Tab-separated table of N, CA and C in Angstrom:
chain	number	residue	atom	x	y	z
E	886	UNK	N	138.796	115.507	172.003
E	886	UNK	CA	138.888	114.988	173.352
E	886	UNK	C	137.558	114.391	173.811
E	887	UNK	N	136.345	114.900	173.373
E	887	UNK	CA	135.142	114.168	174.041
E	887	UNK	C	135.099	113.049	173.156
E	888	UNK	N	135.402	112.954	172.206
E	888	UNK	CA	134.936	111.825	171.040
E	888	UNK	C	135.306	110.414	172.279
E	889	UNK	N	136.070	110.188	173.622
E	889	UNK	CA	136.098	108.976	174.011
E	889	UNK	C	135.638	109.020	175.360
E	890	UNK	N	134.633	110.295	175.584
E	890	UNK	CA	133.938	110.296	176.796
E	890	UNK	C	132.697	108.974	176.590
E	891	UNK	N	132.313	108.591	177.611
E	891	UNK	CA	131.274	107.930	177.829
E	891	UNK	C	130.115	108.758	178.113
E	892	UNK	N	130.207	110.145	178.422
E	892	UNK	CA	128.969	111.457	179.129
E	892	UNK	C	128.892	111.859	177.460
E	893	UNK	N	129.391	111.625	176.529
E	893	UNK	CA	128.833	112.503	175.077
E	893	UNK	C	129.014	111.768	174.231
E	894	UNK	N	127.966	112.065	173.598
E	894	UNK	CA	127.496	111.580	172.215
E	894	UNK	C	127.048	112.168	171.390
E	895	UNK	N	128.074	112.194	169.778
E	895	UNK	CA	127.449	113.602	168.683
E	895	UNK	C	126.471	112.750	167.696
E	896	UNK	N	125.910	113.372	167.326
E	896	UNK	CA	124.652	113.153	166.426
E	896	UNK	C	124.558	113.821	165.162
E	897	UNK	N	124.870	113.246	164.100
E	897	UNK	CA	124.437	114.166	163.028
E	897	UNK	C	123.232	113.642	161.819
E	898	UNK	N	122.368	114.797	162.463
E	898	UNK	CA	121.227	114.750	162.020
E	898	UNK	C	120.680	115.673	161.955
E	899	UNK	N	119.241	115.651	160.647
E	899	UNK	CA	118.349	116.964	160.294
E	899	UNK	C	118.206	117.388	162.060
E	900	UNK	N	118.382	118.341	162.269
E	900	UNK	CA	117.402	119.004	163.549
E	900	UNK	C	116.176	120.019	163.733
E	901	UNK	N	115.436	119.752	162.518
E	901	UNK	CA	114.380	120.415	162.246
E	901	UNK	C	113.296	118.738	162.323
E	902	UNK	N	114.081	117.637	161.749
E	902	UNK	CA	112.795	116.615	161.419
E	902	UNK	C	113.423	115.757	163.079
E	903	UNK	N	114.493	115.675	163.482
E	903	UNK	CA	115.012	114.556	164.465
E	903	UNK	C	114.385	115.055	165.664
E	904	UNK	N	113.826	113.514	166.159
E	904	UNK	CA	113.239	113.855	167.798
E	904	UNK	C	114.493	114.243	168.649
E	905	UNK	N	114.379	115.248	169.096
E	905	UNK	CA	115.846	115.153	170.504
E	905	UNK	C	115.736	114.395	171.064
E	906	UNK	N	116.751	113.479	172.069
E	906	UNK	CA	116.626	113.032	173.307
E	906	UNK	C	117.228	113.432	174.059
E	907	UNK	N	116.469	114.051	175.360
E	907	UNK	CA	117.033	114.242	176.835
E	907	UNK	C	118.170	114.599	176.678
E	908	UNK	N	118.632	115.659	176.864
E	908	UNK	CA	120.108	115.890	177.793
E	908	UNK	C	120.477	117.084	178.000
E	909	UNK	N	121.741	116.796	179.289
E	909	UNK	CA	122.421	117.844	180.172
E	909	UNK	C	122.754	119.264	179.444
E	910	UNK	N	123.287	119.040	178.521
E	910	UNK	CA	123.873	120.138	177.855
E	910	UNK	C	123.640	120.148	175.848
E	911	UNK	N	123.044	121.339	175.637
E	911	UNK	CA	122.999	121.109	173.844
E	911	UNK	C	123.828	122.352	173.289
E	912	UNK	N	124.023	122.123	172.243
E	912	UNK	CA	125.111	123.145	171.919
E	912	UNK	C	124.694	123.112	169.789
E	913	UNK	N	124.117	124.388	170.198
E	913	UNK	CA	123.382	125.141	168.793
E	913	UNK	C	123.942	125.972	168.500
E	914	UNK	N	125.576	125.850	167.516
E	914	UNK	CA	126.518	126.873	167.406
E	914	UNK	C	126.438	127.027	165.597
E	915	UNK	N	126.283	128.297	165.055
E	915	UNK	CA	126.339	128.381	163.814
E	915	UNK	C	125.585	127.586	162.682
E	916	UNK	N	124.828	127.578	163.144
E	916	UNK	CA	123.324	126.691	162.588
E	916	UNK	C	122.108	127.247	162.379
E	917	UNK	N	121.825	127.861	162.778
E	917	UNK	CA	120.405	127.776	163.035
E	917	UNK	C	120.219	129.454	161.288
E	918	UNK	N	120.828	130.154	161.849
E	918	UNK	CA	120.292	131.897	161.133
E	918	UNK	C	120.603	131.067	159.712
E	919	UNK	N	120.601	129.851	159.048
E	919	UNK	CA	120.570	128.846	158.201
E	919	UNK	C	119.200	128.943	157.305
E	920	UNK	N	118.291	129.088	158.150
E	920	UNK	CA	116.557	128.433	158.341
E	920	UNK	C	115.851	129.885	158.274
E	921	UNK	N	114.727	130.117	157.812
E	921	UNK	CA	113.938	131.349	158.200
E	921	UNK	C	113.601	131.134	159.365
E	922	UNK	N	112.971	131.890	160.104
E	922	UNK	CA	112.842	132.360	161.882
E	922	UNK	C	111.499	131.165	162.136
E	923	UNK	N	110.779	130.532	161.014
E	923	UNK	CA	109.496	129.982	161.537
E	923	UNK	C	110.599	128.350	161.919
E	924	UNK	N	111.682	128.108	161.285
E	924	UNK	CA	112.343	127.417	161.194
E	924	UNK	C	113.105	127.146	162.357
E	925	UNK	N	113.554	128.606	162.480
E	925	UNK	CA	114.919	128.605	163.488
E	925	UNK	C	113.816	128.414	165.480
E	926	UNK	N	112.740	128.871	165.328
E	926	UNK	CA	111.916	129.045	166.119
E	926	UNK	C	111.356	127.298	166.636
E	927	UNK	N	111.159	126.561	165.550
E	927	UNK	CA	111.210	125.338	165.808
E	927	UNK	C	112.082	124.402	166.907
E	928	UNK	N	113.668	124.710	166.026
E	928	UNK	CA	114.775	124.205	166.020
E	928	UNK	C	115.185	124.722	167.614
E	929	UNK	N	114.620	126.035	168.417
E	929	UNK	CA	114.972	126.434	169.203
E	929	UNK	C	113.982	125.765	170.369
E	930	UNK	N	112.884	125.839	170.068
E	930	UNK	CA	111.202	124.778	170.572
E	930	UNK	C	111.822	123.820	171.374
E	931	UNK	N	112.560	122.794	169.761
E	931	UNK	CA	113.071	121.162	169.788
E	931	UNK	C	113.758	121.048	171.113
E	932	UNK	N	115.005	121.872	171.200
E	932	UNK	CA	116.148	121.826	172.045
E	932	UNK	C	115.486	122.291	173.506
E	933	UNK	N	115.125	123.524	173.624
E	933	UNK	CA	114.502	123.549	174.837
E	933	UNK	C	113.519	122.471	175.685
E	934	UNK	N	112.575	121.930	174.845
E	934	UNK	CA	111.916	120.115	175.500
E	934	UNK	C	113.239	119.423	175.554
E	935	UNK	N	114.182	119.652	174.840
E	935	UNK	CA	114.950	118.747	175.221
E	935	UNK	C	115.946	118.556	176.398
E	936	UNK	N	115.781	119.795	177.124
E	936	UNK	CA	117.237	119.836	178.103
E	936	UNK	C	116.408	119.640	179.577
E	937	UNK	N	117.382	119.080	180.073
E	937	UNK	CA	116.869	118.254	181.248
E	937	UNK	C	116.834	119.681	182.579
E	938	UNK	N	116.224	119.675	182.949
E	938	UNK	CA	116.034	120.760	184.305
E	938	UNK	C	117.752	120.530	184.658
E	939	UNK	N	118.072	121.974	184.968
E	939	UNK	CA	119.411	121.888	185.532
E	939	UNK	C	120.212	122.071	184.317
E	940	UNK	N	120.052	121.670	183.093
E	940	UNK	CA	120.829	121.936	181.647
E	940	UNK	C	121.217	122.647	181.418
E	941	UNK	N	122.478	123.298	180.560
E	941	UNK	CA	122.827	124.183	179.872
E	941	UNK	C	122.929	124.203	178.328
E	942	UNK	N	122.414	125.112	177.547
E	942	UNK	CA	122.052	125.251	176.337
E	942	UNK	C	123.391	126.663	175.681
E	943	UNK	N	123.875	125.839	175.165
E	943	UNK	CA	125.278	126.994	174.795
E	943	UNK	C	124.656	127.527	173.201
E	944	UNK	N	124.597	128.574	172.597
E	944	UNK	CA	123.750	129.285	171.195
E	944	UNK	C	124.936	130.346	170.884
E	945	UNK	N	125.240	130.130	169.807
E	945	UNK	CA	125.697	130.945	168.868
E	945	UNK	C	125.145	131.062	167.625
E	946	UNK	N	125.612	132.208	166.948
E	946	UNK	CA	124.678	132.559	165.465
E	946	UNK	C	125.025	133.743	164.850
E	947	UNK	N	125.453	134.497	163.865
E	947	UNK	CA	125.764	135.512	163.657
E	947	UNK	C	124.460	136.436	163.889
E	948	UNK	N	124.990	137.801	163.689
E	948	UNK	CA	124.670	138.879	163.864
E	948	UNK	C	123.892	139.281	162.632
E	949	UNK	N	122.433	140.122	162.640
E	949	UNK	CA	122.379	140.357	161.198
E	949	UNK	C	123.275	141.700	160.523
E	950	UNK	N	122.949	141.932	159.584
E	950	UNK	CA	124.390	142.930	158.876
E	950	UNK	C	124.461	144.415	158.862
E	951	UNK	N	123.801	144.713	159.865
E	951	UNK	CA	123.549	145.954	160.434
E	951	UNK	C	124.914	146.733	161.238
E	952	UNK	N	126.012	146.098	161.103
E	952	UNK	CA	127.436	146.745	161.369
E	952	UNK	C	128.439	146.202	160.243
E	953	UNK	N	129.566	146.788	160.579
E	953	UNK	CA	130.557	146.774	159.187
E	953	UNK	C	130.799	144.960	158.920
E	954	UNK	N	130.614	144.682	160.447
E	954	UNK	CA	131.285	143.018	161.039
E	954	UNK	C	130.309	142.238	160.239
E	955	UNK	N	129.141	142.845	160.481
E	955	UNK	CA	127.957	141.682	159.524
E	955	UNK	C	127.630	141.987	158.601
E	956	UNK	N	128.396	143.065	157.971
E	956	UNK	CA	127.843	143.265	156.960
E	956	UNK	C	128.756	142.428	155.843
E	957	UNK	N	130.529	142.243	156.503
E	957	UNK	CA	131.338	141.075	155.711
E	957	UNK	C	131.406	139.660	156.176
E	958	UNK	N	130.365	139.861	157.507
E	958	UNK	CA	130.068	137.862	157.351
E	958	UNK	C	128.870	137.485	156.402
E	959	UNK	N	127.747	138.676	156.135
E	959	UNK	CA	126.849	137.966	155.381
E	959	UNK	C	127.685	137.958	153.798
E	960	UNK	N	127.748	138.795	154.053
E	960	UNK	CA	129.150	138.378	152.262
E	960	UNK	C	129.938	137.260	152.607
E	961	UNK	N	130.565	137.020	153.285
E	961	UNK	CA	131.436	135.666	153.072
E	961	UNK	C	130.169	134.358	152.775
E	962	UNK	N	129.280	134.877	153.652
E	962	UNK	CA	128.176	133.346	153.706
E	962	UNK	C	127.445	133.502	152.318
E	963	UNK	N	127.273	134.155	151.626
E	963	UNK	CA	126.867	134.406	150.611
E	963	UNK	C	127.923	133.882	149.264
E	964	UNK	N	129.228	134.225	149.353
E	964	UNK	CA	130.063	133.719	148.553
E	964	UNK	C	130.184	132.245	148.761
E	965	UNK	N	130.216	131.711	149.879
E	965	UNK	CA	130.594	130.330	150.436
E	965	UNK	C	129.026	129.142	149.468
E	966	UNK	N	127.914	129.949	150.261
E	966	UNK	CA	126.833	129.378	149.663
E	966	UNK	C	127.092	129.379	148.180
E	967	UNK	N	127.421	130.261	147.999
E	967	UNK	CA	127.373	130.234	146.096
E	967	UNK	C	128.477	128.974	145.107
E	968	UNK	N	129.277	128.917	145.978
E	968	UNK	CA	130.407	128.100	145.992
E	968	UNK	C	130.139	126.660	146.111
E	969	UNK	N	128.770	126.282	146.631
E	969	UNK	CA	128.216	125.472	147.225
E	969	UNK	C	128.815	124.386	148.867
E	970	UNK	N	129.352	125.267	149.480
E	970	UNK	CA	129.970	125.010	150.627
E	970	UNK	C	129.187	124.899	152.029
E	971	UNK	N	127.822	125.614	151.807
E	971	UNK	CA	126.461	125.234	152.944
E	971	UNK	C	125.555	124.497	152.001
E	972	UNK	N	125.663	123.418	151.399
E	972	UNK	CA	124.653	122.786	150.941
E	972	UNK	C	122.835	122.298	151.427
E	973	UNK	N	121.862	123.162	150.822
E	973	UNK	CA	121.339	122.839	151.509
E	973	UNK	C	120.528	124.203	152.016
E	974	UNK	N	121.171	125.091	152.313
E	974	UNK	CA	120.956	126.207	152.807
E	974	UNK	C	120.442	127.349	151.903
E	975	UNK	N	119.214	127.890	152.215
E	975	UNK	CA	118.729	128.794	151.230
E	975	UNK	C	119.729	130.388	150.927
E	976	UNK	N	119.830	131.240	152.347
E	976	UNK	CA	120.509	132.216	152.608
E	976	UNK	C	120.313	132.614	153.827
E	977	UNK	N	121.406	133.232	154.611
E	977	UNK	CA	121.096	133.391	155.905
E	977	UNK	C	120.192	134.274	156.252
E	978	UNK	N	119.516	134.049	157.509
E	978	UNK	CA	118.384	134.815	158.167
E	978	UNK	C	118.450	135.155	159.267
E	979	UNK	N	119.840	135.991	159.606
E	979	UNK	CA	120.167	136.160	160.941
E	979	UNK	C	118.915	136.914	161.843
E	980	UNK	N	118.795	137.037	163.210
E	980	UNK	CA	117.452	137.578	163.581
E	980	UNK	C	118.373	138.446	165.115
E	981	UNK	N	117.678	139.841	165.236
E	981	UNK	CA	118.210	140.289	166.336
E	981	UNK	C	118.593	139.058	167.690
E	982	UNK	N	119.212	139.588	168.466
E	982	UNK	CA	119.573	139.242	169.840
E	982	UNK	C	118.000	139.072	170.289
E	983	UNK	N	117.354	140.179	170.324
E	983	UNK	CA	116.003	140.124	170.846
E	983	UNK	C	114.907	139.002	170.720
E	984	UNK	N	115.021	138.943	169.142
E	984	UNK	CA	113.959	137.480	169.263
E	984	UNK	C	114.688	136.163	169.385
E	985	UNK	N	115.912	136.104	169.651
E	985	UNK	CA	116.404	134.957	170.040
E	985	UNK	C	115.968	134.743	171.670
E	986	UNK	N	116.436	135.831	172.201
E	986	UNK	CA	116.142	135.628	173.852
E	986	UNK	C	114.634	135.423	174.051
E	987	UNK	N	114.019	136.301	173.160
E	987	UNK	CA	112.836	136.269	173.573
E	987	UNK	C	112.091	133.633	173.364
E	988	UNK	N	112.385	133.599	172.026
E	988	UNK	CA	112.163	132.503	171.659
E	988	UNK	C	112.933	131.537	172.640
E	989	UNK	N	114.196	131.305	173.528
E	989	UNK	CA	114.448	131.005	174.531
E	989	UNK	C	113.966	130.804	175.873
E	990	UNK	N	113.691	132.215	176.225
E	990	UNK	CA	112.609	132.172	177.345
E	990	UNK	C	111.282	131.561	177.221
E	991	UNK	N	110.908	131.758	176.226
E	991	UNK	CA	109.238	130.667	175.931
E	991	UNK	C	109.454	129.464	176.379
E	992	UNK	N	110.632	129.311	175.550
E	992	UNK	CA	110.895	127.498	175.936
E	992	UNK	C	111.879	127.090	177.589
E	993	UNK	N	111.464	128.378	177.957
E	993	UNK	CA	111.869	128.106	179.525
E	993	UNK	C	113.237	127.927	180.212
E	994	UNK	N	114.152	128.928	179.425
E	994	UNK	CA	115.586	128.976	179.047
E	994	UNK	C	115.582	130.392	180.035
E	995	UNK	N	116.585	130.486	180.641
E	995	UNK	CA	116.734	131.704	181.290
E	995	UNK	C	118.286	131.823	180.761
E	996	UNK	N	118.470	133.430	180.626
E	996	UNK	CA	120.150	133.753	180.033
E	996	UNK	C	120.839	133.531	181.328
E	997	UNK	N	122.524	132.961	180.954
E	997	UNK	CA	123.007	132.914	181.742
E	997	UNK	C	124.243	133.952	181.825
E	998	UNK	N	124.738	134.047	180.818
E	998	UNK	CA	126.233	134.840	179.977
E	998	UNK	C	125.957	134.866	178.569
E	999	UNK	N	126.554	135.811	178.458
E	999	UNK	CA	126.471	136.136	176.999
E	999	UNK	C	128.509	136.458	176.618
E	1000	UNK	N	129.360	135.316	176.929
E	1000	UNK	CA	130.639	135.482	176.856
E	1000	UNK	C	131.245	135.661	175.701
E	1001	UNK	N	131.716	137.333	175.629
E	1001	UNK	CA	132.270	137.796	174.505
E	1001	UNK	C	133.507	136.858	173.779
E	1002	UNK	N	134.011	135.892	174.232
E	1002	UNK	CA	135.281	135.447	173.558
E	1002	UNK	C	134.786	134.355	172.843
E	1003	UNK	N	133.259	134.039	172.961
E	1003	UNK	CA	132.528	133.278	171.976
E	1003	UNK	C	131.676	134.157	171.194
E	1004	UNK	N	131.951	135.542	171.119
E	1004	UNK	CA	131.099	136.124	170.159
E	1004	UNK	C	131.439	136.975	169.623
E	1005	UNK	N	133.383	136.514	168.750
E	1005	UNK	CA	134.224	137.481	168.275
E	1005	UNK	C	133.202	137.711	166.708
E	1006	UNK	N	133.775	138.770	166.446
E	1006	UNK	CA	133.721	139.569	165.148
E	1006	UNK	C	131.705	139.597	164.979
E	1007	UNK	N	130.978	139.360	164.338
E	1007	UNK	CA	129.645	139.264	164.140
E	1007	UNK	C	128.947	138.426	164.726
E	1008	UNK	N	129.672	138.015	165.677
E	1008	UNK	CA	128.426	136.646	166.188
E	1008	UNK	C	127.573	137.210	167.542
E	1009	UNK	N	126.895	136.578	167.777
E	1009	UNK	CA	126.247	136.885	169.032
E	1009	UNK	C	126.436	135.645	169.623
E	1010	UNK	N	126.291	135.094	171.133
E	1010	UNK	CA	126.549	133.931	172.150
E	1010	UNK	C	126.285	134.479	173.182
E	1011	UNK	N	125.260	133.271	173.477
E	1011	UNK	CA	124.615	133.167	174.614
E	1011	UNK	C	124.860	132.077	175.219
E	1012	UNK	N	124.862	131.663	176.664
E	1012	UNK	CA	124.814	130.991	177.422
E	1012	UNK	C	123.705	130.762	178.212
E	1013	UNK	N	122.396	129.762	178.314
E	1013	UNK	CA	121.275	129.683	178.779
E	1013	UNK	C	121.223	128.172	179.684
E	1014	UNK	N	120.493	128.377	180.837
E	1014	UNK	CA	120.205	127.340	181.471
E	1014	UNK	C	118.455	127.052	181.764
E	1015	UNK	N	118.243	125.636	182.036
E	1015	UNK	CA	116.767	125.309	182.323
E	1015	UNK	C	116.893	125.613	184.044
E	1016	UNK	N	116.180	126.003	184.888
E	1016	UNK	CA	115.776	126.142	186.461
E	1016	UNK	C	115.402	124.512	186.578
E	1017	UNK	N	115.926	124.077	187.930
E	1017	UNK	CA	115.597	122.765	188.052
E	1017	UNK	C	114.074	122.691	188.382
């Protein structure tokens, strides 16, 4: 349905090397725990310069495997990778809830929700906005 909005435009590109540009809303879903944390810390940097005061920044990412839930998503991502189905991808590096929020707030992200029906089985989701 957005693919014929005139308000969005998808981009696919490295987001570790691509400059962002400006905008309302970014959405960093199942990407990032991809990258080691000096990586994912970047990638989180990038997006935060990028959202316009007033923005919302929607983040998802699994959980690391410290419950039964993550302990069979890092196995699936592990079989998948092996399969060669994340090309590209070394192995996941999921990172607590904690240093995500924390790496958020640096970049001047305040939490907004953390809505469970985006953070079935191992994932974690957050909902963050910039203060105008």
């Amino acid at each position: 349905a957005a693919v014929d909005s005139r308000n969005v435009r998808f981009e696919r590109r490295d987001i570790l090397e691509w400059d962002y540009p400006m905008a309302d809303t970014i959405v960093l879903v199942d990407v990032l725990h991809y990258w080691p944390w000096d990586r994912q810390r970047l990638a989180i940097a990038k997006a935060c310069a990028a959202l316009r005061p007033g923005g919302t920044l929607v983040f998802r990412t699994t959980r690391p495997a410290d419950t039964r839930r993550g302990r069979i998503a890092a196995w699936c991502d592990r079989l998948q990778m092996r399969f060669g189905y994340y090309r590209g991808a070394e192995r996941p590096h999921p990172r607590p809830r904690g240093d995500y929020l924390q790496a958020f707030q640096a970049g001047g992200l305040r939490l907004l929700t953390e809505p469970p029906e985006l953070a079935s089985g191992s994932n974690l989701a957050m909902i963050l906005g910039k203060d105008r």
